[in-house]
Amino acid sequence: MVKSGKRKFVKKEKAKVHLKVSHKTLLPKGQNVTDTNFKVRKIVLHGQLKERGEHEILSKGNLNIKELLSRLNHHNMWQRQSGLEGLIDLVASYPPQTMAVHLSSFLEAASRLTLDCEADIRKLAVKLLSSILTAVDEEQIAPSFEIVIRYLACAMSHINSAVRETSLNVLDVLITKNPKLTAIHCQTVVLPGFLDLISSKLSDTTSRKLTVQINEHTTTSVWRLKVLNSLRSLLSAIVKNTSLGSENSSDLNRTVNWKDSCRLYVPLYNSISLKAGPLDLNILQKAEKNSSTTEIQNYTASLMPLLIDTFIEVAPSKRENKNNSEISLQTASILKCILDIILLLWKIFQNSDNPSEMMSWFSINYGPKICQTFISTGFPYITLNNGGHTPDKIKKHKTDTDVVLDLFGDSTVQSDIKCSKQNIDLCLIYFLLSKYKILPVPVKIISLYINNSLNSYKSIDHQSFVVLMHCLETVSDNNDLIKPKDSFDLNSVVEKLVNIHNEMVITDGRHRHEKTKLVFNFLCSITSKTHLKIADEVEEFGSWLTLLPEFLCQRKVPYHLAKALSNVSRYNLPQFTKSLNMLKPALLNNVDIVADNKADKINGQTLLKDMMYTQCDWEREIGLVN
């Protein structure tokens, strides 16, 4: 048997280690010799103690452009982030001429990193792109701008929803910094991408259906609002670029000044700089297949059903109040974007090769559907009081209301609770469409809202008031809406505008306020439509024409006032002409034209002199015409 009990562990003394003595003698006796038969390696520290040039461009981290660009291709996120921060620092610190050689590399790197998987990198890339476009002129960016647009198209079709959202931020930067280049390059590349952001193609057809955005922080309706807002900004840039080109081409008038003591040289030809155009051998075939008119028509055919379906999804199902429909702030913002897009498309039609054909096609195909969706079911609209921003301490993520306020500002909630901009835009769209198509909605509904808006004109903001005057100009050109009995009563509107103008003039005699100018210009433009006979039918308007020349008796007359009165004098209206002839001596002695520049001052004085010479209507004088 095994003995029981505790085993005693005796601590032994640790044995000493004995070193072995080599029998080989390293050094011979009596000789002081060292053996040098050993190998060494040189230690190299990359990037340490580099010599920098005296005029070399360096960031705050003492890195040059080449080193910063190389960091942007690094697999580590922090390296890419430091590279972007260094480039942003260089663009802000140095003049753009010093970095002209690397401009295309900067744009390519910033555009490529907008597709990065990290949100911080994408944010810095957008910031770098914005700083480059701010610092560098448009002429220098133009050759490399196509690179940015191609990467933008890739971002809009990216599989990652966060990258697609970043693409909208990139587009906003491009439109803000370089609207002209963006309008030129984005028409064929970027515009189709908006359709893919909110819809998908149906199989074997050209039609589309709305898609649902799957995201933790953004609802589908808010995502569509962001897309429509960016589309509206792009279409606005395209319209401005097109209208700017037409204004430059149509400006053929010139003023020639001379002195009696100098020889007069009059230029006979316009100094137009010629540009080299690309040589396209298949230009005739391409003109037939891919004309701009066909492209915008096909794009509109795909876009309009999506806009209508988008509003149907967020619009209230039932109308609780007979006088108006209450909609949320988010629905009102979506409606605003949709109506702006429709009006911008209409302006594009007006500037196209076949404007009347395009506007007629649009009115026939989409006029009844627009009236049924936006006017018949809910017009006019008002917004619900959803409050302002949610405090940052309470919320974890932005609410739908916060996103709307970020896009359109807090003033949208405070000043446009009655949705005046949306309702007046609907009136304008109705008048534009009714010129080419008989619409299912009676004009009385629109006429009632126009009159109510004029009664409360003081509460309407400037932008909405401009559209309101545009509505009245459109109505005055459409005889089909004025002549029938159950139609738009233009005479009562003109009478109301005369009273409004008389009220405005009490505090604004020189017509400095924008609303006063708009009302005055519209009343003056009505005189050109002599077939309406408003001066004879509306007594208040005839009296207003009689008092009109008295505005020229002021010590100083604004140029726009002289220009408008000159247009009135062309039509030889008896109410205006008699009063003008009586005031001629006072006009010649008193008037000084107030203008922003010397050319307008000279033109204003010329217009005033032309008004002094009236031509009699001899056919009426001798009795040939009643």
XYZ file of C-alpha atoms in Angstrom:
626
model
C 0.000 0.000 0.000
C 1.016 3.573 -0.637
C 2.102 5.430 2.410
C -0.246 8.192 3.406
C 0.828 11.602 4.499
C 2.159 14.735 3.006
C 5.099 14.597 0.706
C 7.781 16.939 1.768
C 9.294 19.068 -0.951
C 12.851 19.815 -0.129
C 14.127 22.946 -1.758
C 17.346 22.117 -3.390
C 20.088 24.574 -4.053
C 20.101 25.734 -7.664
C 22.982 24.262 -9.524
C 25.498 26.688 -10.899
C 25.866 26.891 -14.677
C 29.361 26.082 -15.721
C 30.558 27.800 -18.878
C 32.412 25.690 -21.315
C 35.841 26.866 -22.115
C 36.766 26.725 -25.778
C 39.975 25.011 -26.548
C 40.373 27.154 -29.646
C 42.495 30.200 -29.053
C 40.921 33.286 -30.643
C 44.009 35.384 -30.415
C 47.492 34.132 -30.784
C 49.788 34.800 -27.963
C 51.654 38.016 -28.120
C 49.538 39.491 -31.039
C 46.772 42.123 -30.719
C 44.635 41.100 -33.766
C 40.837 41.512 -34.168
C 38.765 39.214 -36.381
C 36.546 41.352 -38.693
C 34.866 38.531 -40.582
C 31.196 39.531 -39.848
C 28.292 40.881 -42.014
C 26.297 44.108 -41.547
C 23.060 45.586 -43.091
C 22.225 49.219 -43.719
C 19.068 50.537 -41.967
C 17.051 52.787 -44.334
C 14.173 54.977 -43.000
C 11.909 55.988 -45.915
C 10.664 59.577 -45.918
C 12.935 60.771 -43.142
C 14.992 63.922 -43.556
C 13.978 64.553 -47.186
C 15.264 67.645 -48.840
C 12.466 69.995 -49.927
C 12.695 72.580 -52.657
C 12.550 76.210 -51.772
C 9.375 76.862 -53.812
C 7.781 73.432 -53.456
C 4.062 73.316 -52.630
C 3.622 71.629 -49.252
C 0.672 70.951 -46.973
C 0.601 71.533 -43.224
C 1.878 67.988 -42.782
C 4.940 68.811 -44.927
C 3.699 66.626 -47.824
C 3.829 67.610 -51.474
C 1.110 67.096 -54.102
C 2.475 63.783 -55.376
C 2.569 62.289 -51.893
C -0.950 63.482 -51.110
C -2.331 62.020 -54.338
C -0.637 58.695 -53.612
C -2.329 58.568 -50.212
C -5.734 58.768 -51.876
C -5.140 55.300 -53.359
C -4.172 53.770 -50.004
C -6.275 50.933 -48.580
C -6.304 52.526 -45.127
C -9.170 54.955 -44.531
C -7.071 57.270 -42.351
C -4.454 57.612 -45.077
C -7.135 58.568 -47.613
C -8.633 61.004 -45.127
C -5.298 62.713 -44.449
C -4.669 62.957 -48.189
C -8.016 64.670 -48.779
C -7.483 67.064 -45.881
C -4.049 67.941 -47.240
C -5.426 68.682 -50.726
C -8.200 70.840 -49.268
C -5.532 72.753 -47.365
C -3.461 73.244 -50.541
C -6.416 74.531 -52.573
C -7.285 77.027 -49.835
C -3.696 78.190 -49.215
C -2.163 78.507 -52.696
C -3.337 80.395 -55.802
C -4.969 78.187 -58.468
C -2.257 78.972 -61.049
C 0.319 77.014 -59.057
C -1.782 73.833 -59.210
C -2.967 74.085 -62.820
C -0.789 71.127 -63.858
C -2.450 68.831 -61.311
C -6.011 70.140 -61.772
C -7.270 67.119 -63.712
C -5.715 64.789 -61.118
C -7.436 66.703 -58.317
C -10.822 66.512 -60.035
C -10.412 62.835 -60.875
C -9.398 61.939 -57.315
C -12.207 63.953 -55.704
C -14.810 62.523 -58.083
C -13.586 58.952 -57.606
C -13.704 59.182 -53.820
C -17.364 60.250 -53.913
C -17.936 56.525 -54.581
C -16.012 55.480 -51.449
C -17.703 53.133 -48.984
C -16.853 55.368 -45.997
C -19.192 58.297 -45.326
C -16.423 60.552 -43.943
C -14.327 60.064 -47.075
C -17.259 60.906 -49.343
C -17.992 64.034 -47.317
C -14.387 65.226 -47.611
C -14.373 64.416 -51.339
C -17.434 66.611 -51.892
C -15.758 69.370 -49.864
C -12.582 69.102 -51.968
C -14.627 69.239 -55.172
C -16.460 72.328 -53.942
C -13.223 74.103 -52.991
C -11.672 73.348 -56.403
C -14.699 74.642 -58.329
C -14.736 77.765 -56.158
C -11.050 78.592 -56.631
C -10.559 77.742 -60.325
C -12.104 79.558 -63.294
C -14.662 77.919 -65.542
C -12.352 77.978 -68.574
C -9.684 75.942 -66.771
C -12.172 73.386 -65.447
C -14.026 72.871 -68.747
C -11.567 70.323 -70.298
C -11.736 68.056 -67.224
C -15.384 68.582 -66.340
C -16.487 65.509 -68.280
C -14.568 63.342 -65.780
C -16.654 64.696 -62.912
C -19.902 64.093 -64.797
C -19.012 60.465 -65.587
C -18.226 59.699 -61.955
C -21.468 61.452 -60.977
C -23.428 59.169 -63.297
C -21.733 56.156 -61.684
C -22.615 57.430 -58.208
C -26.276 57.893 -59.170
C -26.498 54.244 -60.261
C -24.393 52.830 -57.391
C -25.641 49.791 -55.488
C -25.047 51.533 -52.138
C -27.938 53.854 -51.238
C -25.623 56.139 -49.236
C -23.467 56.707 -52.329
C -26.574 57.513 -54.357
C -27.540 60.093 -51.755
C -24.042 61.595 -51.938
C -24.462 61.955 -55.707
C -27.267 64.458 -55.089
C -24.910 66.523 -52.910
C -22.289 66.438 -55.676
C -24.849 67.630 -58.220
C -25.919 70.493 -55.953
C -22.267 71.580 -55.687
C -21.848 71.489 -59.482
C -25.023 73.502 -60.083
C -24.062 76.086 -57.462
C -20.443 76.560 -58.568
C -20.631 75.997 -62.356
C -24.250 76.027 -63.591
C -23.332 76.596 -67.238
C -20.982 73.611 -67.569
C -23.381 71.450 -65.573
C -26.287 72.348 -67.847
C -24.266 71.538 -70.966
C -22.821 68.191 -69.850
C -25.683 66.777 -67.762
C -28.485 66.787 -70.321
C -27.608 63.444 -71.897
C -25.684 61.750 -69.064
C -27.257 62.733 -65.742
C -30.919 63.458 -66.571
C -31.822 59.793 -67.265
C -30.253 58.845 -63.936
C -32.982 60.666 -62.017
C -35.554 58.232 -63.352
C -33.560 55.277 -62.011
C -33.295 56.875 -58.563
C -37.051 56.727 -57.939
C -38.328 54.120 -60.413
C -37.531 50.988 -62.355
C -38.394 49.852 -65.863
C -41.151 47.349 -66.396
C -40.183 44.259 -68.360
C -40.531 44.472 -72.146
C -41.992 48.001 -72.008
C -40.772 51.576 -71.896
C -43.043 52.476 -68.970
C -41.803 52.739 -65.393
C -43.079 52.181 -61.866
C -42.083 53.869 -58.610
C -39.717 51.969 -56.334
C -39.466 51.895 -52.549
C -36.317 53.262 -50.924
C -35.067 50.886 -48.203
C -33.143 52.968 -45.681
C -33.026 53.154 -41.898
C -32.948 56.940 -41.634
C -34.877 58.139 -44.730
C -38.431 57.370 -45.764
C -39.395 56.786 -49.379
C -41.287 60.074 -49.717
C -38.375 62.090 -48.295
C -35.977 60.368 -50.687
C -38.224 61.217 -53.630
C -38.411 64.807 -52.395
C -34.609 65.051 -52.417
C -34.426 63.598 -55.931
C -37.130 65.907 -57.282
C -35.478 68.933 -55.670
C -32.163 68.119 -57.383
C -33.942 67.504 -60.696
C -35.649 70.883 -60.381
C -32.285 72.589 -59.786
C -30.757 70.913 -62.846
C -33.686 71.796 -65.122
C -33.529 75.384 -63.857
C -29.835 75.563 -64.798
C -30.626 74.157 -68.259
C -33.389 76.719 -68.819
C -31.173 79.623 -67.702
C -28.356 78.482 -69.977
C -30.726 78.153 -72.951
C -32.394 81.525 -72.381
C -29.007 83.211 -71.916
C -27.847 81.918 -75.296
C -31.018 83.122 -77.029
C -30.689 86.594 -75.484
C -27.108 86.937 -76.689
C -28.035 85.862 -80.213
C -31.068 88.168 -80.447
C -29.339 91.309 -79.143
C -28.705 93.009 -82.493
C -29.497 96.619 -81.504
C -26.633 98.982 -80.863
C -26.229 102.591 -79.868
C -23.763 104.779 -81.772
C -22.548 108.005 -80.142
C -20.693 110.662 -82.074
C -19.162 114.116 -81.789
C -19.351 116.881 -84.388
C -15.599 117.398 -84.284
C -14.712 113.737 -84.965
C -15.131 111.526 -88.006
C -17.919 108.992 -87.554
C -17.107 105.292 -88.000
C -20.109 102.965 -87.769
C -19.339 99.213 -87.460
C -21.381 97.278 -89.993
C -20.808 93.752 -88.687
C -21.169 92.124 -85.297
C -17.964 91.027 -83.623
C -18.820 87.361 -83.050
C -15.981 85.058 -82.068
C -16.023 81.886 -84.155
C -15.361 78.489 -82.584
C -14.119 75.334 -84.231
C -16.841 72.698 -84.439
C -16.316 68.919 -84.387
C -16.310 67.086 -87.698
C -19.183 64.602 -87.734
C -19.573 62.567 -90.903
C -22.917 61.046 -89.880
C -24.518 64.315 -88.890
C -27.558 63.859 -91.133
C -28.390 60.444 -89.720
C -27.923 61.601 -86.140
C -30.114 64.638 -86.722
C -32.967 62.344 -87.733
C -32.515 59.778 -84.950
C -31.397 61.783 -81.931
C -32.831 65.264 -82.212
C -33.097 67.288 -79.048
C -36.860 67.584 -79.483
C -37.322 63.824 -79.568
C -35.068 63.316 -76.547
C -36.882 65.783 -74.311
C -40.229 64.442 -75.512
C -39.282 60.859 -74.621
C -37.889 61.993 -71.286
C -41.086 63.885 -70.478
C -43.171 60.845 -71.416
C -41.239 58.776 -68.860
C -41.150 61.454 -66.158
C -44.739 62.767 -66.080
C -46.448 59.514 -64.953
C -43.901 59.239 -62.127
C -44.601 62.803 -60.968
C -48.341 62.210 -60.953
C -48.026 58.887 -59.091
C -45.664 60.473 -56.553
C -48.245 63.093 -55.613
C -51.112 60.576 -55.557
C -49.243 58.505 -52.941
C -48.820 61.434 -50.510
C -52.011 63.409 -51.255
C -54.973 63.159 -48.862
C -57.479 60.501 -49.882
C -60.581 62.519 -48.976
C -61.347 66.229 -49.038
C -62.723 67.189 -45.630
C -63.269 70.903 -46.360
C -65.103 72.134 -49.466
C -63.116 75.368 -49.710
C -59.588 73.895 -49.481
C -57.554 70.766 -48.767
C -55.165 70.409 -45.858
C -51.852 68.754 -46.695
C -48.720 68.131 -44.679
C -45.547 70.161 -45.041
C -43.859 67.242 -46.760
C -46.716 66.890 -49.283
C -46.668 70.643 -49.939
C -42.921 70.486 -50.645
C -43.359 67.561 -53.044
C -46.173 69.450 -54.791
C -43.953 72.523 -55.096
C -41.148 70.525 -56.722
C -43.533 68.776 -59.133
C -45.160 72.023 -60.292
C -41.779 73.723 -60.710
C -40.581 70.794 -62.836
C -43.686 71.019 -65.052
C -43.178 74.770 -65.575
C -39.478 74.251 -66.335
C -40.348 71.578 -68.897
C -42.754 74.064 -70.471
C -39.948 76.634 -70.769
C -37.747 73.996 -72.396
C -40.561 73.362 -74.895
C -40.713 77.090 -75.650
C -36.979 77.137 -76.456
C -37.081 73.954 -78.555
C -37.021 73.686 -82.350
C -40.811 73.156 -82.584
C -42.296 75.006 -79.595
C -45.953 75.019 -80.641
C -45.849 71.341 -81.561
C -44.215 70.373 -78.255
C -46.592 72.448 -76.106
C -49.610 71.106 -77.980
C -48.381 67.517 -77.533
C -47.870 68.046 -73.808
C -51.255 69.733 -73.307
C -53.187 67.042 -75.157
C -51.463 64.097 -73.463
C -51.106 65.368 -69.890
C -53.466 68.354 -69.529
C -56.566 66.384 -68.414
C -54.522 64.174 -66.090
C -52.860 67.200 -64.444
C -56.230 68.863 -63.850
C -57.744 65.663 -62.486
C -54.823 64.969 -60.117
C -53.901 68.428 -58.832
C -56.958 70.684 -59.295
C -60.166 68.638 -59.217
C -59.375 66.715 -56.037
C -57.896 69.345 -53.733
C -57.381 72.852 -55.149
C -56.694 75.193 -53.369
C -54.294 73.717 -50.805
C -53.201 74.816 -47.342
C -50.556 73.295 -45.070
C -50.987 71.815 -41.631
C -49.022 73.412 -38.787
C -46.268 70.851 -38.185
C -44.055 73.093 -36.038
C -40.373 73.793 -36.548
C -37.139 71.893 -36.044
C -36.930 69.130 -33.476
C -34.313 69.959 -30.773
C -31.009 68.122 -31.231
C -31.072 66.792 -27.657
C -34.373 64.988 -28.206
C -33.901 63.467 -31.656
C -31.480 60.747 -32.683
C -32.112 61.113 -36.417
C -33.641 63.847 -38.551
C -37.393 63.679 -38.966
C -39.186 64.233 -42.274
C -40.033 67.785 -41.220
C -36.374 68.499 -40.453
C -35.332 67.323 -43.920
C -37.934 69.567 -45.569
C -36.799 72.552 -43.513
C -33.174 71.873 -44.452
C -34.088 71.825 -48.151
C -36.426 74.825 -48.272
C -35.727 76.771 -45.050
C -37.816 77.713 -42.031
C -39.360 80.624 -43.942
C -41.351 78.133 -45.997
C -43.340 77.109 -42.933
C -43.839 80.604 -41.562
C -44.700 82.602 -44.703
C -46.417 80.103 -47.008
C -48.922 78.297 -44.792
C -51.625 79.001 -47.397
C -49.545 77.326 -50.153
C -49.879 80.481 -52.261
C -46.905 79.559 -54.456
C -48.277 76.092 -55.235
C -51.824 77.330 -55.887
C -50.726 80.189 -58.165
C -48.426 77.813 -60.059
C -51.423 75.546 -60.643
C -53.360 78.543 -62.008
C -50.515 79.337 -64.390
C -50.267 75.717 -65.571
C -54.028 75.684 -66.167
C -53.870 78.839 -68.307
C -50.892 77.537 -70.301
C -52.549 74.190 -71.022
C -55.950 75.678 -71.868
C -54.474 77.443 -74.883
C -53.990 74.087 -76.645
C -56.601 71.838 -74.994
C -60.094 72.197 -73.542
C -59.646 71.123 -69.934
C -62.224 69.296 -67.782
C -61.987 71.842 -64.933
C -64.112 75.023 -65.304
C -62.216 78.295 -65.356
C -64.457 79.735 -62.617
C -62.517 77.808 -59.967
C -59.257 79.397 -61.108
C -60.828 82.838 -61.550
C -62.182 82.789 -57.997
C -58.756 82.051 -56.541
C -57.090 84.777 -58.665
C -59.549 87.386 -57.398
C -59.094 86.278 -53.794
C -55.319 86.519 -54.210
C -55.587 90.072 -55.548
C -57.742 91.035 -52.576
C -54.978 89.879 -50.230
C -52.006 90.917 -52.383
C -50.116 92.387 -49.416
C -49.687 88.959 -47.824
C -48.306 87.349 -51.008
C -44.533 87.057 -51.277
C -42.643 88.535 -54.215
C -42.012 85.267 -56.063
C -45.681 84.265 -55.937
C -46.754 87.749 -57.034
C -44.524 87.492 -60.111
C -46.255 84.236 -61.073
C -49.646 85.852 -60.429
C -48.874 88.631 -62.919
C -47.654 86.004 -65.377
C -51.032 84.273 -65.016
C -52.854 87.459 -65.966
C -50.566 88.032 -68.960
C -51.268 84.491 -70.153
C -55.035 84.982 -69.792
C -54.973 88.235 -71.738
C -53.377 86.399 -74.681
C -56.028 83.643 -74.723
C -59.252 84.880 -76.304
C -60.988 81.537 -75.720
C -60.925 82.157 -71.966
C -62.083 85.790 -72.176
C -64.805 85.934 -74.849
C -67.394 83.392 -73.598
C -69.843 84.444 -70.876
C -68.868 81.708 -68.408
C -65.200 82.588 -68.653
C -62.474 84.622 -66.995
C -63.664 88.177 -66.284
C -60.580 90.156 -67.296
C -62.330 93.524 -67.053
C -63.028 93.130 -63.336
C -59.429 92.039 -62.768
C -58.094 95.118 -64.593
C -60.405 97.341 -62.550
C -59.110 95.743 -59.369
C -55.486 96.197 -60.474
C -56.072 99.894 -61.176
C -57.313 100.346 -57.610
C -54.330 98.373 -56.287
C -51.905 100.536 -58.279
C -53.500 103.749 -57.052
C -53.136 102.469 -53.508
C -49.483 101.550 -54.075
C -48.579 104.907 -55.637
C -49.544 106.751 -52.452
C -46.445 105.376 -50.718
C -44.324 104.568 -53.800
C -44.614 107.389 -56.324
C -41.444 106.485 -58.230
C -42.333 102.796 -58.512
C -39.300 101.538 -56.636
C -41.007 98.537 -55.052
C -41.143 95.383 -57.148
C -44.871 94.794 -56.708
C -45.618 98.341 -57.879
C -43.466 97.786 -60.976
C -45.200 94.502 -61.784
C -48.714 95.947 -61.556
C -47.734 99.055 -63.526
C -46.053 97.064 -66.306
C -49.045 94.735 -66.645
C -51.508 97.617 -66.932
C -49.279 99.238 -69.554
C -49.008 95.969 -71.497
C -52.816 95.687 -71.623
C -52.883 98.797 -73.835
C -51.136 96.832 -76.599
C -54.143 94.463 -76.843
C -56.456 96.934 -78.543
C -58.856 94.188 -79.689
C -59.955 93.707 -76.064
C -61.178 97.353 -75.908
C -60.529 97.486 -72.172
C -59.909 101.250 -72.243
C -63.460 101.784 -73.528
C -65.211 99.135 -71.422
C -63.518 99.736 -68.050
C -64.072 103.305 -66.892
C -61.429 103.137 -64.146
C -58.799 102.036 -66.659
C -59.642 104.937 -69.007
C -59.283 107.407 -66.136
C -55.985 105.776 -65.181
C -54.682 106.279 -68.741
C -55.623 109.959 -68.554
C -53.555 110.441 -65.387
C -50.665 108.326 -66.645
C -48.568 111.135 -68.279
C -48.406 112.951 -64.931
C -45.768 110.448 -63.799
C -43.431 112.088 -66.344
C -43.833 115.468 -64.625
C -41.717 114.372 -61.663
C -38.293 115.914 -61.182
C -36.654 112.523 -61.730
C -38.253 109.692 -63.701
C -36.963 106.082 -63.471
C -35.870 104.513 -66.742
C -38.296 101.574 -66.513
C -41.177 104.055 -66.098
C -40.186 105.993 -69.226
C -39.838 102.741 -71.168
C -43.308 101.516 -70.179
C -44.967 104.843 -71.007
C -43.182 104.904 -74.356
C -44.793 101.561 -75.203
C -48.210 102.953 -74.241
C -47.751 105.988 -76.502
C -47.255 103.756 -79.567
C -50.934 102.781 -79.671
C -52.212 106.365 -79.796
C -54.971 105.856 -77.254
C -57.046 109.072 -77.028
C -57.191 109.058 -73.211
C -53.403 108.985 -72.976
C -52.542 111.135 -76.016
C -54.726 114.119 -75.074
C -53.270 114.280 -71.589
C -49.733 113.905 -72.957
C -50.164 116.794 -75.426
C -51.333 119.093 -72.645
C -48.288 118.280 -70.496
C -45.599 118.522 -73.200
C -44.111 121.885 -72.054
C -43.831 120.694 -68.466
C -42.232 117.431 -69.562
C -39.485 119.045 -71.637
C -38.478 121.467 -68.902
C -38.635 119.143 -65.946
C -37.552 115.612 -66.693
C -34.294 113.959 -65.729
C -34.006 110.227 -66.400
C -32.707 108.155 -63.489
C -30.895 105.049 -64.754
C -28.379 102.510 -63.496
C -25.905 103.222 -66.298
C -25.158 105.797 -68.967
C -26.638 103.741 -71.811
C -30.037 103.461 -70.103
C -30.012 107.186 -69.379
C -29.416 107.994 -73.056
C -32.083 105.489 -74.145
C -34.565 106.976 -71.673
C -33.991 110.487 -73.026
C -34.422 109.150 -76.570
C -37.716 107.476 -75.646
C -38.942 110.696 -74.068
C -38.134 112.694 -77.236
C -39.918 110.127 -79.395
C -43.052 110.484 -77.273
C -43.175 114.198 -78.108
C -43.767 113.426 -81.788
C -47.148 111.728 -82.179
C -48.412 110.550 -85.538
C -52.071 111.168 -86.317
C -54.253 108.378 -87.645
C -55.202 110.069 -90.927
C -57.664 107.360 -91.928
C -59.665 108.081 -88.784
C -59.252 111.855 -89.217
C -60.762 111.914 -92.713
C -63.519 109.457 -91.786
C -62.403 106.307 -93.615
C -62.325 104.330 -90.367
C -64.723 104.742 -87.452
